[in-house]
Amino acid sequence: MTDDAFATTGRAAGKFDGGAGTWSYRDGVYTECIRIHSNEALMGEKVAFSCRLEGDLWHHAADFVAKGRRYVIDEVWRRLRRQPCDAARPDAVAP
């Protein structure tokens, strides 16, 4: 996730699942404009999520219809703090 774009990847039922697009936040509503997605029915959709931040946990949920199919999303994501590249490597040696 960047200041204005998002990308997700994952696996569901042994298959690749992912998408990307732009996002915005206004008046307590997080909105995704899905540009590409492994599920073609979601491409071009604009999805509004209710959301809240609790410490490093971000909760967001949406219930919407795309191309005649209902989707219910209720997710919790955890913020990962940035580390220097070498700090993440177990074999890294301090200078």
Tab-separated table of C-alpha atoms in Angstrom:
chain	number	residue	atom	x	y	z
A	1	MET	CA	0.000	0.000	0.000
A	2	THR	CA	1.285	3.451	-0.910
A	3	ASP	CA	-0.173	6.936	-0.485
A	4	ASP	CA	-2.711	6.275	-3.258
A	5	ALA	CA	-2.377	2.684	-4.514
A	6	PHE	CA	-2.901	-0.821	-3.139
A	7	ALA	CA	-2.050	-4.363	-4.205
A	8	THR	CA	-3.023	-7.680	-2.650
A	9	THR	CA	-2.050	-11.278	-3.332
A	10	GLY	CA	-3.024	-14.573	-1.815
A	11	ARG	CA	-4.232	-18.087	-2.435
A	12	ALA	CA	-7.757	-19.368	-2.105
A	13	ALA	CA	-8.671	-22.998	-2.771
A	14	GLY	CA	-5.192	-23.573	-4.226
A	15	LYS	CA	-5.507	-20.756	-6.778
A	16	PHE	CA	-3.828	-17.354	-7.036
A	17	ASP	CA	-5.982	-14.436	-5.907
A	18	GLY	CA	-4.958	-10.821	-6.195
A	19	GLY	CA	-5.694	-7.344	-7.377
A	20	ALA	CA	-4.533	-3.751	-7.457
A	21	GLY	CA	-5.844	-0.249	-7.925
A	22	THR	CA	-6.160	3.095	-6.227
A	23	TRP	CA	-7.670	3.971	-2.869
A	24	SER	CA	-8.996	6.972	-0.977
A	25	TYR	CA	-10.212	7.753	2.530
A	26	ARG	CA	-12.805	10.370	3.427
A	27	ASP	CA	-15.169	10.858	6.357
A	28	GLY	CA	-14.476	7.415	7.836
A	29	VAL	CA	-14.926	5.527	4.553
A	30	TYR	CA	-12.064	3.690	2.803
A	31	THR	CA	-12.757	3.251	-0.938
A	32	GLU	CA	-10.925	1.031	-3.422
A	33	CYS	CA	-11.105	1.522	-7.200
A	34	ILE	CA	-10.086	-1.910	-8.465
A	35	ARG	CA	-8.103	-1.621	-11.714
A	36	ILE	CA	-6.959	-5.232	-12.100
A	37	HIS	CA	-7.983	-8.412	-10.301
A	38	SER	CA	-7.723	-12.168	-10.747
A	39	ASN	CA	-11.532	-12.197	-10.484
A	40	GLU	CA	-12.610	-10.320	-13.629
A	41	ALA	CA	-15.997	-9.475	-12.059
A	42	LEU	CA	-14.196	-7.110	-9.662
A	43	MET	CA	-12.227	-5.164	-12.289
A	44	GLY	CA	-13.500	-1.614	-12.556
A	45	GLU	CA	-15.506	-1.840	-9.321
A	46	LYS	CA	-15.459	0.939	-6.729
A	47	VAL	CA	-15.912	-0.585	-3.266
A	48	ALA	CA	-16.601	1.438	-0.095
A	49	PHE	CA	-15.492	-0.076	3.225
A	50	SER	CA	-16.293	0.860	6.795
A	51	CYS	CA	-12.999	0.917	8.667
A	52	ARG	CA	-11.278	1.623	11.947
A	53	LEU	CA	-7.712	1.596	13.241
A	54	GLU	CA	-6.879	0.102	16.648
A	55	GLY	CA	-3.162	0.431	17.310
A	56	ASP	CA	-1.441	-1.579	14.564
A	57	LEU	CA	-4.669	-3.380	13.559
A	58	TRP	CA	-6.780	-2.060	10.703
A	59	HIS	CA	-10.320	-3.438	10.474
A	60	HIS	CA	-12.287	-2.965	7.262
A	61	ALA	CA	-15.542	-4.447	5.980
A	62	ALA	CA	-17.764	-4.183	2.905
A	63	ASP	CA	-20.907	-5.865	1.607
A	64	PHE	CA	-21.506	-5.221	-2.110
A	65	VAL	CA	-22.727	-6.711	-5.402
A	66	ALA	CA	-20.541	-6.923	-8.524
A	67	LYS	CA	-21.794	-8.384	-11.803
A	68	GLY	CA	-24.781	-9.936	-10.002
A	69	ARG	CA	-22.761	-11.668	-7.263
A	70	ARG	CA	-22.722	-10.626	-3.608
A	71	TYR	CA	-19.361	-10.173	-1.883
A	72	VAL	CA	-18.849	-9.848	1.871
A	73	ILE	CA	-15.401	-8.763	3.025
A	74	ASP	CA	-14.477	-8.500	6.705
A	75	GLU	CA	-10.721	-8.334	7.232
A	76	VAL	CA	-8.177	-7.321	9.854
A	77	TRP	CA	-4.692	-6.341	8.709
A	78	ARG	CA	-1.644	-5.775	10.920
A	79	ARG	CA	0.843	-2.975	10.239
A	80	LEU	CA	4.416	-4.140	9.729
A	81	ARG	CA	7.124	-1.740	10.796
A	82	ARG	CA	9.911	-1.039	8.297
A	83	GLN	CA	13.327	-2.497	8.987
A	84	PRO	CA	16.624	-1.967	7.183
A	85	CYS	CA	16.968	-4.621	4.472
A	86	ASP	CA	19.862	-6.414	6.155
A	87	ALA	CA	18.114	-6.509	9.556
A	88	ALA	CA	15.556	-8.948	8.142
A	89	ARG	CA	18.251	-11.422	7.016
A	90	PRO	CA	19.260	-14.031	9.609
A	91	ASP	CA	22.785	-14.193	8.122
A	92	ALA	CA	23.336	-10.412	8.216
A	93	VAL	CA	26.476	-9.260	9.966
A	94	ALA	CA	26.615	-5.836	11.578
A	95	PRO	CA	29.332	-3.550	10.100
